[in-house]
CSV table of C-alpha atoms and ligand atoms in Angstrom, one decimal:
chain,number,residue,atom,x,y,z
A,14,MET,CA,0.0,0.0,0.0
A,15,SER,CA,1.5,3.4,-0.9
A,16,GLN,CA,0.4,6.8,0.2
A,17,ILE,CA,-0.7,9.2,-2.5
A,18,GLU,CA,1.2,12.5,-2.5
A,19,ILE,CA,0.9,15.7,-4.5
A,20,LYS,CA,2.7,15.7,-7.9
A,21,LYS,CA,1.9,19.3,-8.9
A,22,ILE,CA,-0.4,22.2,-8.1
A,23,VAL,CA,-1.7,24.1,-11.1
A,24,LYS,CA,-3.7,27.2,-10.9
A,25,ALA,CA,-6.6,27.2,-13.4
A,26,LEU,CA,-6.2,29.6,-16.4
A,27,ASN,CA,-8.8,32.1,-17.5
A,28,ALA,CA,-10.1,31.0,-20.9
A,29,SER,CA,-13.1,31.5,-23.2
A,30,ASP,CA,-15.0,29.0,-25.3
A,31,GLY,CA,-18.2,28.5,-27.3
A,32,ALA,CA,-19.6,31.9,-28.3
A,33,GLY,CA,-17.5,33.7,-25.6
A,34,VAL,CA,-18.3,31.9,-22.3
A,35,LYS,CA,-15.7,32.8,-19.7
A,36,LEU,CA,-14.3,29.8,-17.9
A,37,LYS,CA,-11.4,28.5,-15.9
A,38,ARG,CA,-9.5,25.7,-17.6
A,39,SER,CA,-7.1,23.5,-15.6
A,40,ILE,CA,-6.7,20.3,-17.7
A,41,GLY,CA,-6.0,20.8,-21.4
A,42,THR,CA,-3.5,23.5,-20.6
A,43,PRO,CA,0.3,23.8,-21.2
A,44,GLU,CA,0.9,22.7,-17.5
A,45,ALA,CA,-1.5,19.8,-17.5
A,46,ASP,CA,-2.1,18.8,-21.1
A,47,TYR,CA,-3.4,15.3,-20.8
A,48,ILE,CA,-3.9,13.4,-17.6
A,49,ASP,CA,-4.7,10.1,-19.3
A,50,PRO,CA,-7.6,9.5,-19.7
A,51,PHE,CA,-8.7,13.1,-18.9
A,52,LEU,CA,-8.3,15.6,-21.7
A,53,MET,CA,-9.9,18.7,-20.3
A,54,LEU,CA,-11.5,20.2,-17.2
A,55,ASP,CA,-13.3,23.5,-17.3
A,56,GLU,CA,-15.1,25.4,-14.5
A,57,PHE,CA,-17.7,27.8,-15.9
A,58,GLY,CA,-19.0,30.1,-13.3
A,59,SER,CA,-20.0,33.7,-12.9
A,60,GLU,CA,-22.5,36.0,-11.3
A,61,ASN,CA,-22.5,38.2,-14.4
A,62,LYS,CA,-24.8,37.0,-17.2
A,63,ASP,CA,-22.6,38.7,-19.8
A,64,ASP,CA,-19.9,36.1,-19.1
A,65,TYR,CA,-22.1,33.1,-20.1
A,66,VAL,CA,-25.3,34.2,-21.8
A,67,ALA,CA,-24.0,33.5,-25.4
A,68,GLY,CA,-23.6,29.8,-24.5
A,69,PHE,CA,-22.2,27.1,-26.7
A,70,PRO,CA,-24.2,27.1,-30.0
A,71,PRO,CA,-24.2,24.0,-32.2
A,72,HIS,CA,-20.8,22.4,-32.5
A,73,PRO,CA,-19.5,18.9,-33.1
A,74,HIS,CA,-17.5,16.4,-31.0
A,75,ARG,CA,-15.9,13.0,-31.9
A,76,GLY,CA,-13.8,10.5,-29.9
A,77,ILE,CA,-14.5,11.8,-26.4
A,78,GLU,CA,-16.9,11.7,-23.5
A,79,THR,CA,-18.1,15.0,-21.9
A,80,VAL,CA,-19.3,15.0,-18.3
A,81,THR,CA,-21.1,18.2,-17.4
A,82,TYR,CA,-22.0,18.8,-13.7
A,83,MET,CA,-24.1,21.7,-12.8
A,84,LEU,CA,-24.0,23.3,-9.3
A,85,HIS,CA,-25.9,26.6,-10.0
A,86,GLY,CA,-28.0,27.7,-12.9
A,87,GLN,CA,-29.8,25.9,-15.8
A,88,PHE,CA,-28.5,24.8,-19.2
A,89,GLU,CA,-30.7,23.7,-22.1
A,90,HIS,CA,-29.2,20.9,-24.2
A,91,GLU,CA,-30.0,19.6,-27.7
A,92,ASP,CA,-28.2,17.2,-30.0
A,93,SER,CA,-28.1,15.5,-33.4
A,94,THR,CA,-29.5,12.2,-31.9
A,95,GLY,CA,-32.7,14.1,-31.0
A,96,SER,CA,-31.9,14.2,-27.3
A,97,LYS,CA,-33.0,17.3,-25.5
A,98,GLY,CA,-33.0,18.2,-21.9
A,99,ARG,CA,-32.7,20.9,-19.3
A,100,MET,CA,-29.9,20.6,-16.6
A,101,GLU,CA,-30.9,21.9,-13.2
A,102,PRO,CA,-28.5,22.4,-10.3
A,103,GLY,CA,-27.1,19.1,-9.1
A,104,ASP,CA,-27.7,17.3,-12.5
A,105,VAL,CA,-25.1,15.5,-14.6
A,106,GLN,CA,-25.0,14.9,-18.3
A,107,TRP,CA,-22.7,12.2,-19.4
A,108,MET,CA,-22.3,12.1,-23.2
A,109,LYS,CA,-20.3,9.5,-25.1
A,110,THR,CA,-19.8,11.1,-28.5
A,111,GLY,CA,-18.3,8.1,-30.2
A,112,ARG,CA,-18.2,8.7,-34.0
A,113,GLY,CA,-19.9,12.0,-33.8
A,114,ILE,CA,-22.5,14.3,-32.3
A,115,ILE,CA,-23.5,17.9,-33.0
A,116,HIS,CA,-25.0,19.6,-30.0
A,117,SER,CA,-25.7,22.9,-28.3
A,118,GLU,CA,-25.4,23.9,-24.7
A,119,MET,CA,-27.2,27.1,-23.9
A,120,PRO,CA,-27.9,28.8,-20.6
A,121,ALA,CA,-31.6,28.7,-19.8
A,122,MET,CA,-31.5,31.7,-17.4
A,123,ALA,CA,-31.7,35.4,-17.8
A,124,GLY,CA,-29.3,36.2,-15.0
A,125,GLY,CA,-28.1,35.0,-11.7
A,126,LYS,CA,-25.3,32.7,-10.6
A,127,LEU,CA,-23.9,30.0,-12.9
A,128,LEU,CA,-21.5,27.4,-11.8
A,129,GLY,CA,-20.6,24.1,-13.4
A,130,PHE,CA,-17.9,21.8,-14.6
A,131,GLN,CA,-17.2,20.0,-17.9
A,132,LEU,CA,-14.7,17.1,-17.9
A,133,TRP,CA,-13.6,15.4,-21.1
A,134,ILE,CA,-12.6,11.8,-20.9
A,135,ASN,CA,-10.8,10.2,-23.8
A,136,MET,CA,-12.2,7.1,-25.5
A,137,PRO,CA,-10.0,4.2,-26.6
A,138,ALA,CA,-9.6,3.7,-30.4
A,139,GLU,CA,-12.1,0.8,-30.4
A,140,LEU,CA,-14.9,2.9,-28.9
A,141,LYS,CA,-14.3,6.1,-30.9
A,142,LYS,CA,-16.3,4.7,-33.9
A,143,ASN,CA,-19.4,3.8,-31.8
A,144,LYS,CA,-22.8,5.4,-32.0
A,145,PRO,CA,-23.2,8.3,-29.6
A,146,GLU,CA,-24.8,7.5,-26.2
A,147,TYR,CA,-26.2,10.0,-23.8
A,148,PHE,CA,-27.0,9.7,-20.1
A,149,TYR,CA,-28.9,12.2,-18.2
A,150,ILE,CA,-28.6,11.9,-14.5
A,151,LYS,CA,-30.8,13.9,-12.1
A,152,GLY,CA,-29.1,15.2,-9.0
A,153,ASN,CA,-31.2,12.9,-6.8
A,154,GLN,CA,-29.9,9.8,-8.7
A,155,LEU,CA,-26.3,10.4,-7.6
A,156,GLY,CA,-24.8,8.4,-4.8
A,157,PHE,CA,-25.0,10.3,-1.6
A,158,TYR,CA,-23.1,9.8,1.7
A,159,LYS,CA,-23.2,12.1,4.7
A,160,ASP,CA,-21.9,12.0,8.3
A,161,SER,CA,-21.1,14.6,10.9
A,162,GLU,CA,-17.8,15.6,9.1
A,163,LYS,CA,-18.5,15.4,5.4
A,164,ILE,CA,-20.8,15.0,2.5
A,165,VAL,CA,-19.8,12.9,-0.5
A,166,LYS,CA,-21.8,13.0,-3.7
A,167,VAL,CA,-20.9,10.2,-6.1
A,168,ILE,CA,-21.2,10.7,-9.8
A,169,ALA,CA,-19.0,7.7,-10.6
A,170,GLY,CA,-17.3,5.0,-8.5
A,171,LYS,CA,-18.3,4.0,-5.0
A,172,TYR,CA,-17.7,5.5,-1.6
A,173,LYS,CA,-18.8,3.3,1.3
A,174,ASP,CA,-22.4,2.4,0.4
A,175,ALA,CA,-22.9,5.3,-2.0
A,176,GLU,CA,-22.5,4.3,-5.6
A,177,GLY,CA,-22.6,6.4,-8.7
A,178,PRO,CA,-25.0,5.8,-11.6
A,179,GLN,CA,-22.1,5.5,-14.1
A,180,ASN,CA,-20.6,2.1,-13.8
A,181,LYS,CA,-19.2,-0.7,-16.0
A,182,HIS,CA,-17.1,1.9,-17.8
A,183,ASN,CA,-13.9,1.1,-19.6
A,184,VAL,CA,-11.7,3.6,-17.6
A,185,GLU,CA,-13.4,2.7,-14.2
A,186,PRO,CA,-13.9,6.4,-13.4
A,187,ILE,CA,-14.2,7.8,-9.9
A,188,TYR,CA,-15.9,11.2,-9.6
A,189,PHE,CA,-16.7,12.5,-6.2
A,190,HIS,CA,-17.9,16.0,-5.0
A,191,ILE,CA,-16.8,16.3,-1.4
A,192,VAL,CA,-17.5,18.9,1.3
A,193,LEU,CA,-15.2,18.3,4.3
A,194,ASP,CA,-15.4,20.2,7.6
A,195,GLU,CA,-12.4,22.0,9.1
A,196,GLY,CA,-9.9,19.7,10.7
A,197,LYS,CA,-11.6,16.6,9.4
A,198,GLU,CA,-10.1,13.8,7.2
A,199,PHE,CA,-11.2,12.0,4.1
A,200,GLU,CA,-9.6,8.7,3.3
A,201,PHE,CA,-10.2,6.5,0.2
A,202,ASP,CA,-8.5,3.5,-1.5
A,203,VAL,CA,-7.8,4.3,-5.1
A,204,PRO,CA,-7.3,1.4,-7.6
A,205,GLU,CA,-3.6,0.8,-8.4
A,206,GLY,CA,-2.6,2.4,-11.7
A,207,HIS,CA,-5.3,5.0,-11.8
A,208,ASN,CA,-4.4,8.6,-12.5
A,209,SER,CA,-6.1,11.0,-10.2
A,210,PHE,CA,-6.5,14.7,-9.2
A,211,ILE,CA,-8.3,17.0,-7.0
A,212,TYR,CA,-10.0,20.2,-8.1
A,213,LEU,CA,-10.3,22.5,-5.1
A,214,LEU,CA,-13.4,24.8,-5.2
A,215,LYS,CA,-13.1,26.3,-1.7
A,216,GLY,CA,-10.9,26.0,1.3
A,217,GLU,CA,-7.4,24.6,1.8
A,218,LEU,CA,-6.3,21.0,1.9
A,219,GLU,CA,-3.4,18.9,3.2
A,220,ILE,CA,-2.8,15.8,1.1
A,221,GLY,CA,-0.7,12.8,1.9
A,222,GLU,CA,2.2,13.0,4.5
A,223,LYS,CA,4.7,15.3,2.8
A,224,SER,CA,4.7,19.1,3.1
A,225,HIS,CA,3.7,21.0,0.0
A,226,ASP,CA,2.7,24.3,-1.4
A,227,LYS,CA,-0.5,26.0,-0.2
A,228,THR,CA,-3.6,25.0,-2.1
A,229,SER,CA,-6.3,27.6,-2.8
A,230,ASN,CA,-9.5,28.1,-4.8
A,231,SER,CA,-9.6,26.9,-8.5
A,232,SER,CA,-6.5,24.8,-8.1
A,233,LEU,CA,-5.9,21.6,-9.9
A,234,ILE,CA,-3.9,19.3,-7.6
A,235,LEU,CA,-2.4,16.5,-9.6
A,236,LEU,CA,-1.6,13.4,-7.6
A,237,LYS,CA,1.1,10.8,-7.8
A,238,ARG,CA,0.1,7.2,-8.3
A,239,GLY,CA,-0.6,5.2,-5.2
A,240,ASN,CA,-3.5,3.6,-3.5
A,241,LYS,CA,-4.0,5.3,-0.1
A,242,LEU,CA,-5.5,8.8,-0.4
A,243,LYS,CA,-5.6,10.9,2.8
A,244,ILE,CA,-6.9,14.4,2.7
A,245,LYS,CA,-7.3,16.8,5.6
A,246,ALA,CA,-9.2,20.1,5.5
A,247,LYS,CA,-7.3,23.0,7.1
A,248,LYS,CA,-10.5,24.9,6.8
A,249,LYS,CA,-13.9,23.9,5.6
A,250,SER,CA,-13.3,22.8,2.0
A,251,GLU,CA,-15.2,21.8,-1.1
A,252,PHE,CA,-13.5,19.8,-3.9
A,253,LEU,CA,-13.9,17.3,-6.7
A,254,PHE,CA,-11.9,14.1,-6.6
A,255,ILE,CA,-11.5,12.4,-10.0
A,256,ALA,CA,-9.6,9.3,-11.0
A,257,GLY,CA,-9.5,6.9,-14.0
A,258,LYS,CA,-7.5,4.1,-15.6
A,259,PRO,CA,-5.1,5.4,-18.3
A,260,ILE,CA,-5.9,4.3,-21.9
A,261,GLY,CA,-2.2,4.5,-23.0
A,262,GLU,CA,-2.8,5.3,-26.7
A,263,PRO,CA,-1.4,8.1,-28.7
A,264,ILE,CA,-3.7,11.1,-29.1
A,265,ALA,CA,-4.2,13.7,-31.8
A,266,ARG,CA,-6.3,16.8,-30.8
A,267,GLY,CA,-8.3,18.9,-33.2
A,268,GLY,CA,-10.4,21.2,-31.0
A,269,PRO,CA,-13.7,19.3,-30.4
A,270,PHE,CA,-12.3,16.1,-31.9
A,271,VAL,CA,-9.8,13.8,-30.2
A,272,MET,CA,-8.5,10.9,-32.2
A,273,ASN,CA,-5.4,8.7,-32.3
A,274,THR,CA,-3.8,10.2,-35.4
A,275,LYS,CA,-3.7,13.5,-37.3
A,276,ALA,CA,-5.2,11.8,-40.4
A,277,GLU,CA,-8.3,10.9,-38.3
A,278,ILE,CA,-8.7,14.5,-37.3
A,279,LEU,CA,-8.6,15.6,-40.9
A,280,GLU,CA,-11.2,12.9,-41.7
A,281,ALA,CA,-13.4,14.3,-38.9
A,282,ILE,CA,-13.2,17.8,-40.3
A,283,GLN,CA,-14.0,16.5,-43.8
A,284,ASP,CA,-17.0,14.5,-42.5
A,285,TYR,CA,-18.2,17.6,-40.8
A,286,ASN,CA,-17.8,19.8,-43.9
A,287,ASN,CA,-19.6,17.3,-46.2
A,288,GLY,CA,-22.5,16.6,-43.9
A,289,THR,CA,-21.7,12.9,-43.1
A,290,PHE,CA,-20.4,13.6,-39.6
A,291,ALA,CA,-23.3,12.7,-37.4
A,292,LYS,CA,-24.7,9.8,-39.6
A,293,TYR,CA,-24.6,6.3,-38.1
B,17,LIG,MN1,-19.8,20.5,-26.4
């Protein structure tokens, strides 16, 4: 059994995507390009509607999964498979784009606070050609654990008796949203070989046994491999813990497409331009 320690702390970068939505990007940046199998992590959040109201009008994806988790605000979603839905606070949308999907993600609110996350998970070559699949998970379907020291919401994986709705997945993902009271500890056994990280929303954490730099808000804390995770809250803290089994294949990125080779990216662009992209 080996204790998990911090590898690197990365402050999220201000970025903009879609039709000009302001966001903080932490994975998919020069400092944390690809944490196999995780390609991107964005936090979109603002109290100012001008930062998000333009949304993400129709755009394509191929070769990835997108996991969107809303904490505040509402998003309306529509895609080329005919799926349509509204995400409310606490809801998760887990989309496996496979061969291709064209979708839009638009705020369904005139103002107020927006806060959410989008995580991109890579798909192995053998699944990148599949038909798209789309899972819509209401907040009350997430696994939920609570005691006098912490709350753990489980989107994927299992914490004690709380199990997430997304299971039997090729990268065996773990995705927890944790609120930990000041001075309290969170311990968890991580499968050997998984890559893992913490995204700290609020508070300050101590991780593992070794001393390290100060953690603060909107920090991505990349973790070394190991299997014993121990986290202590120096003050009341809120964070995401995410882990997955690496795929170990070469990747080629082309914006919303992630494939194994540059030729497959060009093929995706051609398919999109000649209208055969989202045909199965
Ligand atoms: Mn998208």
